[in-house]
mmCIF file of C-alpha atoms and ligand atoms in Angstrom:
data_model
loop_
_atom_site.group_PDB
_atom_site.id
_atom_site.type_symbol
_atom_site.label_atom_id
_atom_site.label_comp_id
_atom_site.label_asym_id
_atom_site.label_seq_id
_atom_site.Cartn_x
_atom_site.Cartn_y
_atom_site.Cartn_z
ATOM 1 C CA MET H 240 -6.737 5.416 21.348
ATOM 2 C CA PRO H 241 -4.262 2.604 20.603
ATOM 3 C CA ASP H 242 -5.492 -0.487 18.740
ATOM 4 C CA ILE H 243 -2.522 -2.588 19.793
ATOM 5 C CA LEU H 244 -0.412 -2.376 22.940
ATOM 6 C CA VAL H 245 3.114 -3.781 23.196
ATOM 7 C CA ILE H 246 4.272 -4.596 26.730
ATOM 8 C CA HIS H 247 7.965 -5.187 27.355
ATOM 9 C CA GLY H 248 8.807 -6.757 30.702
ATOM 10 C CA PRO H 249 11.823 -6.601 33.001
ATOM 11 C CA ASN H 250 15.358 -6.009 31.750
ATOM 12 C CA LEU H 251 14.219 -5.386 28.187
ATOM 13 C CA ASN H 252 15.121 -1.719 28.659
ATOM 14 C CA LEU H 253 18.731 -2.963 28.485
ATOM 15 C CA LEU H 254 18.419 -4.568 25.045
ATOM 16 C CA GLY H 255 21.455 -3.857 22.930
ATOM 17 C CA GLN H 256 23.777 -4.097 25.929
ATOM 18 C CA ARG H 257 22.240 -7.133 27.586
ATOM 19 C CA GLU H 258 23.512 -10.614 26.577
ATOM 20 C CA PRO H 259 23.651 -9.805 22.824
ATOM 21 C CA GLY H 260 24.266 -13.508 22.057
ATOM 22 C CA HIS H 261 20.705 -14.183 23.203
ATOM 23 C CA TYR H 262 18.967 -10.894 22.533
ATOM 24 C CA GLY H 263 20.804 -9.245 19.609
ATOM 25 C CA SER H 264 22.285 -5.792 19.238
ATOM 26 C CA ASP H 265 19.149 -3.716 18.655
ATOM 27 C CA SER H 266 18.037 -1.459 21.477
ATOM 28 C CA LEU H 267 14.446 -1.424 22.677
ATOM 29 C CA GLN H 268 14.084 1.990 21.015
ATOM 30 C CA ASP H 269 15.207 0.452 17.673
ATOM 31 C CA ILE H 270 12.639 -2.335 17.986
ATOM 32 C CA ASP H 271 9.854 0.057 19.020
ATOM 33 C CA ALA H 272 10.709 2.357 16.092
ATOM 34 C CA GLU H 273 10.482 -0.511 13.573
ATOM 35 C CA MET H 274 7.166 -1.630 15.018
ATOM 36 C CA ALA H 275 5.847 1.945 14.922
ATOM 37 C CA GLU H 276 6.808 2.214 11.247
ATOM 38 C CA LEU H 277 5.123 -1.089 10.396
ATOM 39 C CA ALA H 278 1.992 -0.052 12.323
ATOM 40 C CA ARG H 279 1.905 3.297 10.506
ATOM 41 C CA ASP H 280 2.240 1.565 7.117
ATOM 42 C CA GLN H 281 -0.641 -0.716 8.053
ATOM 43 C CA GLY H 282 -2.798 2.130 9.396
ATOM 44 C CA VAL H 283 -3.089 0.911 12.984
ATOM 45 C CA SER H 284 -2.226 2.785 16.139
ATOM 46 C CA LEU H 285 0.311 1.309 18.493
ATOM 47 C CA ALA H 286 1.286 2.073 22.081
ATOM 48 C CA THR H 287 4.324 0.654 23.847
ATOM 49 C CA PHE H 288 5.040 0.207 27.536
ATOM 50 C CA GLN H 289 8.088 -1.146 29.366
ATOM 51 C CA SER H 290 8.327 -1.918 33.061
ATOM 52 C CA ASN H 291 10.639 -3.815 35.363
ATOM 53 C CA HIS H 292 7.815 -4.205 37.907
ATOM 54 C CA GLU H 293 5.208 -6.956 37.927
ATOM 55 C CA GLY H 294 2.453 -4.814 39.491
ATOM 56 C CA GLU H 295 2.907 -2.068 36.916
ATOM 57 C CA ILE H 296 2.479 -4.633 34.142
ATOM 58 C CA VAL H 297 -0.684 -5.928 35.848
ATOM 59 C CA ASP H 298 -1.967 -2.324 36.114
ATOM 60 C CA ARG H 299 -1.236 -1.661 32.423
ATOM 61 C CA ILE H 300 -3.170 -4.790 31.423
ATOM 62 C CA HIS H 301 -6.110 -3.605 33.581
ATOM 63 C CA GLN H 302 -5.989 -0.212 31.875
ATOM 64 C CA THR H 303 -6.828 -1.876 28.545
ATOM 65 C CA LEU H 304 -10.380 -2.300 29.868
ATOM 66 C CA ARG H 305 -10.726 1.485 29.562
ATOM 67 C CA ASP H 306 -8.368 2.672 26.840
ATOM 68 C CA GLY H 307 -9.679 0.923 23.724
ATOM 69 C CA VAL H 308 -6.776 -1.502 23.203
ATOM 70 C CA ASP H 309 -7.985 -4.476 21.144
ATOM 71 C CA PHE H 310 -4.921 -6.683 21.193
ATOM 72 C CA ILE H 311 -1.720 -6.993 23.248
ATOM 73 C CA LEU H 312 1.754 -8.206 22.357
ATOM 74 C CA ILE H 313 3.763 -9.034 25.443
ATOM 75 C CA ASN H 314 7.330 -10.041 26.031
ATOM 76 C CA PRO H 315 7.002 -10.765 29.748
ATOM 77 C CA GLY H 316 10.764 -11.408 30.150
ATOM 78 C CA ALA H 317 11.466 -13.495 33.233
ATOM 79 C CA TYR H 318 7.863 -13.016 34.445
ATOM 80 C CA THR H 319 6.919 -15.502 31.719
ATOM 81 C CA HIS H 320 8.249 -18.226 33.952
ATOM 82 C CA THR H 321 7.005 -16.966 37.323
ATOM 83 C CA SER H 322 3.987 -14.685 37.180
ATOM 84 C CA ILE H 323 0.578 -16.008 38.126
ATOM 85 C CA ALA H 324 -0.403 -12.344 38.681
ATOM 86 C CA ILE H 325 0.146 -11.465 35.004
ATOM 87 C CA ARG H 326 -1.702 -14.629 33.931
ATOM 88 C CA ASP H 327 -4.635 -13.674 36.166
ATOM 89 C CA ALA H 328 -4.655 -10.114 34.769
ATOM 90 C CA PHE H 329 -5.076 -11.498 31.235
ATOM 91 C CA LEU H 330 -7.796 -13.886 32.400
ATOM 92 C CA ALA H 331 -9.596 -11.018 34.162
ATOM 93 C CA CYS H 332 -9.393 -8.576 31.242
ATOM 94 C CA ARG H 333 -9.994 -11.133 28.478
ATOM 95 C CA LYS H 334 -7.843 -9.267 25.944
ATOM 96 C CA PRO H 335 -6.325 -11.433 23.216
ATOM 97 C CA PHE H 336 -2.539 -11.452 23.310
ATOM 98 C CA ILE H 337 0.541 -12.961 21.679
ATOM 99 C CA GLU H 338 3.514 -13.992 23.832
ATOM 100 C CA VAL H 339 6.775 -12.835 22.249
ATOM 101 C CA HIS H 340 10.382 -13.819 22.967
ATOM 102 C CA LEU H 341 13.528 -12.682 21.232
ATOM 103 C CA SER H 342 15.424 -15.840 22.154
ATOM 104 C CA ASN H 343 14.282 -19.425 21.678
ATOM 105 C CA VAL H 344 13.210 -20.176 25.237
ATOM 106 C CA HIS H 345 13.045 -23.905 24.422
ATOM 107 C CA ALA H 346 16.730 -24.032 23.506
ATOM 108 C CA ARG H 347 17.963 -22.574 26.805
ATOM 109 C CA GLU H 348 17.756 -23.506 30.481
ATOM 110 C CA GLU H 349 15.003 -25.927 31.474
ATOM 111 C CA PHE H 350 13.207 -23.319 33.630
ATOM 112 C CA ARG H 351 12.590 -21.135 30.561
ATOM 113 C CA ARG H 352 10.396 -23.840 28.997
ATOM 114 C CA GLN H 353 7.720 -23.191 31.607
ATOM 115 C CA SER H 354 5.350 -20.329 30.749
ATOM 116 C CA TYR H 355 2.387 -19.162 32.817
ATOM 117 C CA LEU H 356 0.950 -17.500 29.707
ATOM 118 C CA SER H 357 1.387 -19.730 26.638
ATOM 119 C CA ASP H 358 -1.757 -21.810 27.149
ATOM 120 C CA ILE H 359 -3.990 -18.719 27.337
ATOM 121 C CA ALA H 360 -2.225 -16.798 24.523
ATOM 122 C CA VAL H 361 -3.534 -16.599 20.948
ATOM 123 C CA GLY H 362 -0.029 -17.685 19.949
ATOM 124 C CA VAL H 363 3.630 -17.658 20.916
ATOM 125 C CA ILE H 364 6.580 -16.448 18.810
ATOM 126 C CA SER H 365 10.020 -17.259 20.175
ATOM 127 C CA GLY H 366 13.566 -17.247 18.889
ATOM 128 C CA LEU H 367 13.420 -14.930 15.891
ATOM 129 C CA GLY H 368 15.016 -11.889 17.514
ATOM 130 C CA LYS H 369 13.469 -8.590 16.460
ATOM 131 C CA ASP H 370 11.399 -10.467 13.850
ATOM 132 C CA SER H 371 9.498 -12.139 16.723
ATOM 133 C CA TYR H 372 7.961 -8.740 17.491
ATOM 134 C CA LEU H 373 7.395 -7.751 13.848
ATOM 135 C CA LEU H 374 5.726 -11.060 12.986
ATOM 136 C CA ALA H 375 3.584 -10.867 16.117
ATOM 137 C CA LEU H 376 2.525 -7.363 15.123
ATOM 138 C CA LEU H 377 1.480 -8.525 11.636
ATOM 139 C CA ALA H 378 -0.494 -11.395 13.178
ATOM 140 C CA ALA H 379 -2.187 -9.007 15.642
ATOM 141 C CA ILE H 380 -3.139 -6.617 12.816
ATOM 142 C CA SER H 381 -4.614 -9.468 10.820
ATOM 143 C CA ARG H 382 -6.626 -10.580 13.846
ATOM 144 C CA ILE H 383 -8.044 -7.180 14.738
ATOM 145 C CA ARG H 384 -9.186 -6.899 11.105
ATOM 146 C CA THR H 385 -10.955 -10.282 11.308
ATOM 147 C CA PRO H 386 -11.895 -10.457 15.008
ATOM 148 C CA GLU H 387 -13.441 -13.946 14.877
ATOM 149 C CA THR H 388 -9.896 -15.348 14.636
ATOM 150 C CA SER H 389 -8.708 -13.373 17.688
ATOM 151 C CA ARG H 390 -8.984 -16.091 20.274
HETATM 152 C C1 LIG Z 38 12.952 -13.392 26.998
HETATM 153 C C2 LIG Z 38 13.281 -14.811 27.503
HETATM 154 C C3 LIG Z 38 13.130 -14.874 29.015
HETATM 155 O O1 LIG Z 38 13.446 -16.185 29.466
HETATM 156 C C4 LIG Z 38 14.098 -13.908 29.669
HETATM 157 O O2 LIG Z 38 13.926 -13.932 31.072
HETATM 158 C C5 LIG Z 38 13.978 -12.536 29.134
HETATM 159 C C6 LIG Z 38 13.797 -12.343 27.702
HETATM 160 C C7 LIG Z 38 13.211 -13.258 25.481
HETATM 161 O O3 LIG Z 38 12.762 -12.268 24.899
HETATM 162 O O4 LIG Z 38 13.879 -14.109 24.877
HETATM 163 O O5 LIG Z 38 14.120 -11.555 29.852
HETATM 164 O O6 LIG Z 38 11.583 -13.143 27.224
#
């Protein structure tokens, strides 16, 4: 039963090869392995999920109503800027989440400044590369330990 779920959205399976100037040279497997190690050290259980498909991400969010996940970290990739369906899934399931971006979305094209999730997220971490995920994980762990700060 995972405590924390990490959802990686579209094209993040190509990390390491994909636009390294924006996204760095670590692969998704490298990032997941570092998060798994940090979670183990902190005594929490972590599940990860990657999909290139909006509906699969919506389904995975719905599944958290049944699988005991307390907190979600999500890098929605380009769906950040387009997906009302993912926003509605979070509103329906009422799971606290942190929005994570490797790149600084505010320092890029104008369309990346728009997020359908930021205003309903516990917080947003953007622009710190792999550290965006690791810092989000530490914040999630702290919040599941003191749930009154979760929302
Ligand atoms: C991203 C930023 C998005 O704008 C982009 O579409 C991505 C990755 C990031 O991690 O910096 O796919 O979410």
